[in-house]
mmCIF file of C-alpha atoms and ligand atoms in Angstrom:
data_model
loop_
_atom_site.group_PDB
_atom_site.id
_atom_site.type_symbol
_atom_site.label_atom_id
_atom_site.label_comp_id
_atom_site.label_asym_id
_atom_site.label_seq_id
_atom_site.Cartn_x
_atom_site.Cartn_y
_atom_site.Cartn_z
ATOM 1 C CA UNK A 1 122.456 63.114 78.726
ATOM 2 C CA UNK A 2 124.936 61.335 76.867
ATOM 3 C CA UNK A 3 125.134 57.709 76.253
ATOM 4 C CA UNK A 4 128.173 55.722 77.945
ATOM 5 C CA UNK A 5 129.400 53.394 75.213
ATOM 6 C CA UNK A 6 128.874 49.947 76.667
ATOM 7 C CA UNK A 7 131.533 46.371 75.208
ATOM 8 C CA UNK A 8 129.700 43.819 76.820
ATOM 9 C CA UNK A 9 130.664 39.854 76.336
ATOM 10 C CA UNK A 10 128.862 37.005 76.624
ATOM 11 C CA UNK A 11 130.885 33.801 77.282
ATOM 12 C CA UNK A 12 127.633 31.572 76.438
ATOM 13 C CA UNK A 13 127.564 28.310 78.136
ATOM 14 C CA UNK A 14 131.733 28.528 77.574
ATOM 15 C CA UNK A 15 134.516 29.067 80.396
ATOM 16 C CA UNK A 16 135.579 27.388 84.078
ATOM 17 C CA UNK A 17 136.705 28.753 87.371
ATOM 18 C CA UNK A 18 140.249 28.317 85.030
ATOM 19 C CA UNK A 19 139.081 31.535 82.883
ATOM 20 C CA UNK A 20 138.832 34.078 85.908
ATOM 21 C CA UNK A 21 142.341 35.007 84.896
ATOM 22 C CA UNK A 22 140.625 36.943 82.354
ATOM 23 C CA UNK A 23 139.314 39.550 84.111
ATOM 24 C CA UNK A 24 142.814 40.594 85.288
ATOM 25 C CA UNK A 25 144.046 40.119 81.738
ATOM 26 C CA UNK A 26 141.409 42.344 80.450
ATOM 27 C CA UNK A 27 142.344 44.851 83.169
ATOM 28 C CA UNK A 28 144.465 47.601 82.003
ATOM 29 C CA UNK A 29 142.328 47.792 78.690
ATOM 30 C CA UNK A 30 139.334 48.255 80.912
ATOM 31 C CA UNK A 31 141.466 50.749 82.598
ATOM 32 C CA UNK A 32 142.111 52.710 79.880
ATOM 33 C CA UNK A 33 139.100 53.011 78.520
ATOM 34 C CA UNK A 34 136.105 55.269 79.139
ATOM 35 C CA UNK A 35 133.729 52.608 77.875
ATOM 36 C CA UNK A 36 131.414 50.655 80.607
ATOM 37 C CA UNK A 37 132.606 46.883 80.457
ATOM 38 C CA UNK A 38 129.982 44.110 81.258
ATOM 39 C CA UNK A 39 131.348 40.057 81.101
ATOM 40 C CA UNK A 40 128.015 37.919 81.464
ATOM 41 C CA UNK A 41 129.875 34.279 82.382
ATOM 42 C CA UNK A 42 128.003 30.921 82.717
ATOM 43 C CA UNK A 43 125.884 31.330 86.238
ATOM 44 C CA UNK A 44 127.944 28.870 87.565
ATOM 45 C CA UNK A 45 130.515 31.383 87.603
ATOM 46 C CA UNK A 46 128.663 34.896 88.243
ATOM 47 C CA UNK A 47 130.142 34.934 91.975
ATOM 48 C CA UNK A 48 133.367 34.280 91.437
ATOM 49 C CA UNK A 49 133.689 36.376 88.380
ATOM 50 C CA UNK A 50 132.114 39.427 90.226
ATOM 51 C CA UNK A 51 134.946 38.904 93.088
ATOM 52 C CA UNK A 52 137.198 38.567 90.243
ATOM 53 C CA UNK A 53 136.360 41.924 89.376
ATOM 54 C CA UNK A 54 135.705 43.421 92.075
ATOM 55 C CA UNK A 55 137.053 47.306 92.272
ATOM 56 C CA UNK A 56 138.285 46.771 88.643
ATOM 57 C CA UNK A 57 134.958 48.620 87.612
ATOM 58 C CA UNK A 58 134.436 45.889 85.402
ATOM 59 C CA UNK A 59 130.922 44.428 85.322
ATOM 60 C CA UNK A 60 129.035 40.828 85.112
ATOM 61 C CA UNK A 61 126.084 40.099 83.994
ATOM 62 C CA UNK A 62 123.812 36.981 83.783
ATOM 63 C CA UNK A 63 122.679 35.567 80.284
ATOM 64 C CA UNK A 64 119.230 34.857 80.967
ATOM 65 C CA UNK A 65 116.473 34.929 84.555
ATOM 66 C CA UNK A 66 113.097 33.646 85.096
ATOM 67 C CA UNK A 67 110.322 35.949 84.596
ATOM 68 C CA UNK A 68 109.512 35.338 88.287
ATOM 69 C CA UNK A 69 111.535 36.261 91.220
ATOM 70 C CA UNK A 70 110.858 32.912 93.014
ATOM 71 C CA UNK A 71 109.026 29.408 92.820
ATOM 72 C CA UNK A 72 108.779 25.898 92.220
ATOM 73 C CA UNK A 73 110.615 25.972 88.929
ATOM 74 C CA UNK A 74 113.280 23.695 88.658
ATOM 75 C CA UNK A 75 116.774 24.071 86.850
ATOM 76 C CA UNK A 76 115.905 28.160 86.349
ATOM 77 C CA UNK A 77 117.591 31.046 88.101
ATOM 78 C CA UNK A 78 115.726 34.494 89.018
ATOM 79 C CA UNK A 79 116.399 37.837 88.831
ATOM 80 C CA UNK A 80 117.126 38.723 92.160
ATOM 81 C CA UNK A 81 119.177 35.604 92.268
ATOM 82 C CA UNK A 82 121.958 37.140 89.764
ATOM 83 C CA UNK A 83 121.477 40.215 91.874
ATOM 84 C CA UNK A 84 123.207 38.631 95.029
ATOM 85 C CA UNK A 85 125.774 37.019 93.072
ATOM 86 C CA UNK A 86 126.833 40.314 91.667
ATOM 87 C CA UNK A 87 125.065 40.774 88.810
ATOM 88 C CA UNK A 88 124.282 44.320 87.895
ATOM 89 C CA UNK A 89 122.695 43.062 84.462
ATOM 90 C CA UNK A 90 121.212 40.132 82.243
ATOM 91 C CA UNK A 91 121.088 39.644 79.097
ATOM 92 C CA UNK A 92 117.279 38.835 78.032
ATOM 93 C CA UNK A 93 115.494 37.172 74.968
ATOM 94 C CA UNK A 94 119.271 36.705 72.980
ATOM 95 C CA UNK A 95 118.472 34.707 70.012
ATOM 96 C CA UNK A 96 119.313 31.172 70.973
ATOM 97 C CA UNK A 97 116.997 31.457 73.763
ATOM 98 C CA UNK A 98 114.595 32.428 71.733
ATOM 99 C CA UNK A 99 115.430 29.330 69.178
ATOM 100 C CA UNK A 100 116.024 26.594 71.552
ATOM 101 C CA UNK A 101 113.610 27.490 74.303
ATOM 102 C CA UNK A 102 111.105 29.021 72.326
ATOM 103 C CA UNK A 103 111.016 31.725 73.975
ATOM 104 C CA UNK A 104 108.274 34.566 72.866
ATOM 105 C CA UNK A 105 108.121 38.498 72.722
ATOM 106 C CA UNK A 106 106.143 38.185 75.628
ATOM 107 C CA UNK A 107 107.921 36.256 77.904
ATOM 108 C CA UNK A 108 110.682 37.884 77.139
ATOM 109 C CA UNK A 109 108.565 41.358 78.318
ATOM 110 C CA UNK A 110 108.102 39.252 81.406
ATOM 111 C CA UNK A 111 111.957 38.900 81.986
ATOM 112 C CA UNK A 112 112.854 42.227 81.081
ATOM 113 C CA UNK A 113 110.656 43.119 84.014
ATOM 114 C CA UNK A 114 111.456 40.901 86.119
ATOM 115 C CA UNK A 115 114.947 42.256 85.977
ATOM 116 C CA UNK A 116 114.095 45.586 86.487
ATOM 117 C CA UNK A 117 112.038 44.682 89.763
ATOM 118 C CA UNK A 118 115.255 43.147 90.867
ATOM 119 C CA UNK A 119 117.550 46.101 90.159
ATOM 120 C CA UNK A 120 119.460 44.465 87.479
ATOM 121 C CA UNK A 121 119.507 46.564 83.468
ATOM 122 C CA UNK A 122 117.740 44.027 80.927
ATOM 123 C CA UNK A 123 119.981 43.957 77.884
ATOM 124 C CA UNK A 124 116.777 43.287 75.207
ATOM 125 C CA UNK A 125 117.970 41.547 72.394
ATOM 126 C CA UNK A 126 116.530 41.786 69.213
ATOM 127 C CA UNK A 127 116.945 40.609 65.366
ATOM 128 C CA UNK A 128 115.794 39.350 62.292
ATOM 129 C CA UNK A 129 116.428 35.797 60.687
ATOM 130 C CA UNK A 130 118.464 35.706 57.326
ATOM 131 C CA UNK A 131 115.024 34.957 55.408
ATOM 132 C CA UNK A 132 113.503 38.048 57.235
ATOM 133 C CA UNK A 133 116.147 40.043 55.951
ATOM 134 C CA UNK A 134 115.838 38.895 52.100
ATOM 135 C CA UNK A 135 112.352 39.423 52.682
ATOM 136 C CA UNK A 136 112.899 43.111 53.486
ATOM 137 C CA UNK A 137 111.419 42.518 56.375
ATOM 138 C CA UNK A 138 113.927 43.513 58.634
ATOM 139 C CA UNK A 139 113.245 46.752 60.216
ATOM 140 C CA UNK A 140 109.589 45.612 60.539
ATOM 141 C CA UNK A 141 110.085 42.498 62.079
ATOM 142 C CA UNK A 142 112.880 44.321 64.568
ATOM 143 C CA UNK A 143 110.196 46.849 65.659
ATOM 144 C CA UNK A 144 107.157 44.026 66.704
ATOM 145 C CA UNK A 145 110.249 42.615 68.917
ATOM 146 C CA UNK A 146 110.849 45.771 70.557
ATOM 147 C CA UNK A 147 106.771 46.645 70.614
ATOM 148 C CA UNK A 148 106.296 43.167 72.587
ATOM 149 C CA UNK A 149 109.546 42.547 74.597
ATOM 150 C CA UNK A 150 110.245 46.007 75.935
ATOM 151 C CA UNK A 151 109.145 46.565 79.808
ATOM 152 C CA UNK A 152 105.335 47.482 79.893
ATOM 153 C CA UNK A 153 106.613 51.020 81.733
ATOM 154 C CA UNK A 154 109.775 51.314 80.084
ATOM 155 C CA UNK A 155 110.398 55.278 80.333
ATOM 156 C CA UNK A 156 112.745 56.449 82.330
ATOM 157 C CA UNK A 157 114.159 52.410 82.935
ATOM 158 C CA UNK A 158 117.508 51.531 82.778
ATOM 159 C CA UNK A 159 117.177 49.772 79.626
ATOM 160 C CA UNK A 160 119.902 48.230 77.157
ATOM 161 C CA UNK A 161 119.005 47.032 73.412
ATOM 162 C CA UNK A 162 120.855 44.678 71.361
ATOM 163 C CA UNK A 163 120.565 44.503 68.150
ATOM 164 C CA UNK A 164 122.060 41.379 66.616
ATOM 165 C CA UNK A 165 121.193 39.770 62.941
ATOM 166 C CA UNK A 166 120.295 35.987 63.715
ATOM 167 C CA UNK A 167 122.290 35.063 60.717
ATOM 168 C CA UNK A 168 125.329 36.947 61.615
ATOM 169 C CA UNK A 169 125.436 35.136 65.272
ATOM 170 C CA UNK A 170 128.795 32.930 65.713
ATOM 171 C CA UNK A 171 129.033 33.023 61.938
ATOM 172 C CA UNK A 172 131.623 35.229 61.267
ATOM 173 C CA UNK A 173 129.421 37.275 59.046
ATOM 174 C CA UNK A 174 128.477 40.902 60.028
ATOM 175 C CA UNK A 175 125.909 43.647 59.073
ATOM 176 C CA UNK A 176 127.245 46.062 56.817
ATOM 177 C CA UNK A 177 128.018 49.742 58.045
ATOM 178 C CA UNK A 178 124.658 50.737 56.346
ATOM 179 C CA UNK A 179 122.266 48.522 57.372
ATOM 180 C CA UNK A 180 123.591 48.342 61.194
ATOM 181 C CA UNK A 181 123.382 52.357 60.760
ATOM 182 C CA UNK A 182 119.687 52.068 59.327
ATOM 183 C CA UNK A 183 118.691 49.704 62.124
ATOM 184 C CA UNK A 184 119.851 51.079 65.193
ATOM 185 C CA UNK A 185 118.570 54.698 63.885
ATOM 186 C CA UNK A 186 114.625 52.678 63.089
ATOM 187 C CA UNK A 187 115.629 51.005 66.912
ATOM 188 C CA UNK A 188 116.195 54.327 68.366
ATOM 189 C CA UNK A 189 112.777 55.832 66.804
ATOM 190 C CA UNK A 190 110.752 52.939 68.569
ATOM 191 C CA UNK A 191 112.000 53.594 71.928
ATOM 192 C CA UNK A 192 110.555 55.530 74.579
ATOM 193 C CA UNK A 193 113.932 57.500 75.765
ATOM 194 C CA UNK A 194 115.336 57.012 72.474
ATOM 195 C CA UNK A 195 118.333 59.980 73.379
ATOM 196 C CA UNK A 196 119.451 58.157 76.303
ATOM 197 C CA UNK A 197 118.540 54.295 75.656
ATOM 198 C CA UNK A 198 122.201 52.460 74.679
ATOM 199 C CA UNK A 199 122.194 50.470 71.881
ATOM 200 C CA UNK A 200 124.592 47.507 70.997
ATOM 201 C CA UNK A 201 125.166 45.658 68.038
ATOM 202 C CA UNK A 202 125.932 42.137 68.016
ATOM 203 C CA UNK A 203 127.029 39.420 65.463
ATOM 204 C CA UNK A 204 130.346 38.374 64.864
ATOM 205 C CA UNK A 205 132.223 41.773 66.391
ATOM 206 C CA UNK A 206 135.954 41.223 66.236
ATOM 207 C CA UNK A 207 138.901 43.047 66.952
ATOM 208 C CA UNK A 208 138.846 43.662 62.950
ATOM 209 C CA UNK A 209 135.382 44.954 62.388
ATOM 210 C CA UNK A 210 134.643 46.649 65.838
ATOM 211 C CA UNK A 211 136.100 50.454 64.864
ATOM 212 C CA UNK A 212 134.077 50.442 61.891
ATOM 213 C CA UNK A 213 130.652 49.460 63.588
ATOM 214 C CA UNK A 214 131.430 51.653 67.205
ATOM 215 C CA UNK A 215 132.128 54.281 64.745
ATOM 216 C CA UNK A 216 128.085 54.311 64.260
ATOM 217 C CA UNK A 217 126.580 57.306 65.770
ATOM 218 C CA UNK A 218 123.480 55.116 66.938
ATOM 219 C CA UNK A 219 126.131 52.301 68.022
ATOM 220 C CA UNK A 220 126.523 52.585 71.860
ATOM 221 C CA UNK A 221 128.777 49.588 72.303
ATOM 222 C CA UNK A 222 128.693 45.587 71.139
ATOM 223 C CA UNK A 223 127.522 42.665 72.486
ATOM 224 C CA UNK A 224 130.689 40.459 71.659
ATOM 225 C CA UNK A 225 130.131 36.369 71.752
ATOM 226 C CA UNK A 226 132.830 34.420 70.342
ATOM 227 C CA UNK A 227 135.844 37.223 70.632
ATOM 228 C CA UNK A 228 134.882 37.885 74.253
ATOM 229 C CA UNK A 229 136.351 34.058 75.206
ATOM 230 C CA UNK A 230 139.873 35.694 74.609
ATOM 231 C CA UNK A 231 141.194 38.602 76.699
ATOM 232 C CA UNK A 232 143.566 39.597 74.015
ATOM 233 C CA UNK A 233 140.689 39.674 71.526
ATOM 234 C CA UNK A 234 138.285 41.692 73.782
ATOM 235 C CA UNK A 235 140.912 43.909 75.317
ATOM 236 C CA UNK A 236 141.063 44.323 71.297
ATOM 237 C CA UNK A 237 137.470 45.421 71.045
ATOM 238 C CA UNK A 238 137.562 47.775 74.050
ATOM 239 C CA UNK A 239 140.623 49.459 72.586
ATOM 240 C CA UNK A 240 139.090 50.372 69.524
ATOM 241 C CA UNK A 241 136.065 52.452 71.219
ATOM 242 C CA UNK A 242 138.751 55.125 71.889
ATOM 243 C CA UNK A 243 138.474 55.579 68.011
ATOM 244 C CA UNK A 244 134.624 55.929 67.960
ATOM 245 C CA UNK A 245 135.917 58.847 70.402
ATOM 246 C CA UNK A 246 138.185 60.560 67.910
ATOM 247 C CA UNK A 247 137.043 63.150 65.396
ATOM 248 C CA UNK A 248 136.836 62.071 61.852
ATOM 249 C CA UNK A 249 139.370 63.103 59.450
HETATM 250 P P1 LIG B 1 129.128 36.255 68.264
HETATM 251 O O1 LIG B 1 127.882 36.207 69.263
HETATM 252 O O2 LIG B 1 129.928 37.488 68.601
HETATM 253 O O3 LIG B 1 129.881 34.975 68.527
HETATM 254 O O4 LIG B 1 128.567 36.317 66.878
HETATM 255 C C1 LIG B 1 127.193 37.387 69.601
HETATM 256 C C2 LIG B 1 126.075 37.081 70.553
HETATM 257 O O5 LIG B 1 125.411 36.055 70.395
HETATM 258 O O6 LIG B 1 125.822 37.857 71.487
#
């Protein structure tokens, strides 16, 4: 089965009931395009945004859920909670959870199947630290993330990786062509579909950079922070999959 290439953005805790113009902006690129498009907004926004987009075939997403579907946990928000606001995905373990809320492999495992239970794709993000890297410990520290955040019956699951360098989030720095190509092929060897499982890359994708790294045979789409706040700048990034599409000269 081939892999749909997926542009997914995540807005972060960025954006008002003032940016739901840009799903319309964002429209005819979407249009055009045979790539599946995902927004994840603030979850202050997730309803709105999903009638905002409503039989656009545009997505949303939510950018984190609790690992349980319900209880006495203040301030948190559950899987099947994004579900009814529209969600049809959620974004778990992304690396400034993982910093600020010290989040672990494990709980992270816990919220990928959490999400699953409630119908919604985990996108499982994964990625090494700058000091990992110059370590050449890259791929290996990559693979214990997948072996302890992936779903404990992951085969056959609708499952989304993202790979995205620490050091190359909301930096403006990106992975070269080689090593994203050298990850996401060591990704796509620990997985347990590995010919149907999408995988993103994230870090610092910009209208500039994004034909190059969607031109990746392991690279199923991005996971887009800062350039997805700007429709003309995502719209940008969709356009260029149509590229990954065309045969190389
Ligand atoms: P960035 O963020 O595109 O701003 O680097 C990517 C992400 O954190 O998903």
């Amino acid at each position: 089965m081939a892999r749909r290439t997926l542009i997914a953005g995540n807005w972060k805790m960025n954006g008002s009931v003032s940016s739901l113009d840009f799903f319309d902006a964002i429209a005819p690129a979407a249009r055009n395009s045979q790539a599946e498009i995902l927004i994840c907004p603030p979850s202050t926004l997730l309803y709105q945004a999903a009638q905002a987009c409503a039989g656009s075939g545009i997505r949303v997403g939510g950018q984190d859920c609790h690992a349980r579907q319900s209880g006495a946990h203040t301030g948190d928000i559950s899987a099947p909670m994004l579900r009814e606001a529209g969600a049809s995905h959620v974004i778990v373990g992304h690396s400034e959870r993982r910093a600020d809320h010290g989040e672990t492999d494990a709980l992270v495992r816990a919220k990928s199947e959490a999400a699953l239970e409630a119908g919604l794709v985990p996108v499982i993000c994964v990625g090494e630290t700058r000091e990992e890297r110059e370590a050449g410990r890259a791929v290996e520290v990559v693979a214990s993330q997948l072996a302890g955040s992936l779903p404990e019956k992951s085969r056959d699951m609708p499952l989304v990786i993202a790979y995205e360098p620490v050091w190359a989030i909301g930096t403006g720095l990106t992975a070269s062509v080689d090593d994203v190509a050298n990850m996401h092929s060591a990704i796509r060897q620990c997985l347990p579909d590995p010919l149907t499982t999408c995988i993103l890359y994230g870090g610092s994708v910009k209208p500039g950079n994004a034909a190059d790294l969607l031109g990746l045979d392991d690279v199923d789409g991005a996971l887009v922070g800062g350039a997805s706040l700007k429709s003309i700048d995502f719209s940008a990034i969709i356009a260029a999959v149509s590229r990954k599409s065309e045969p190389l000269r």
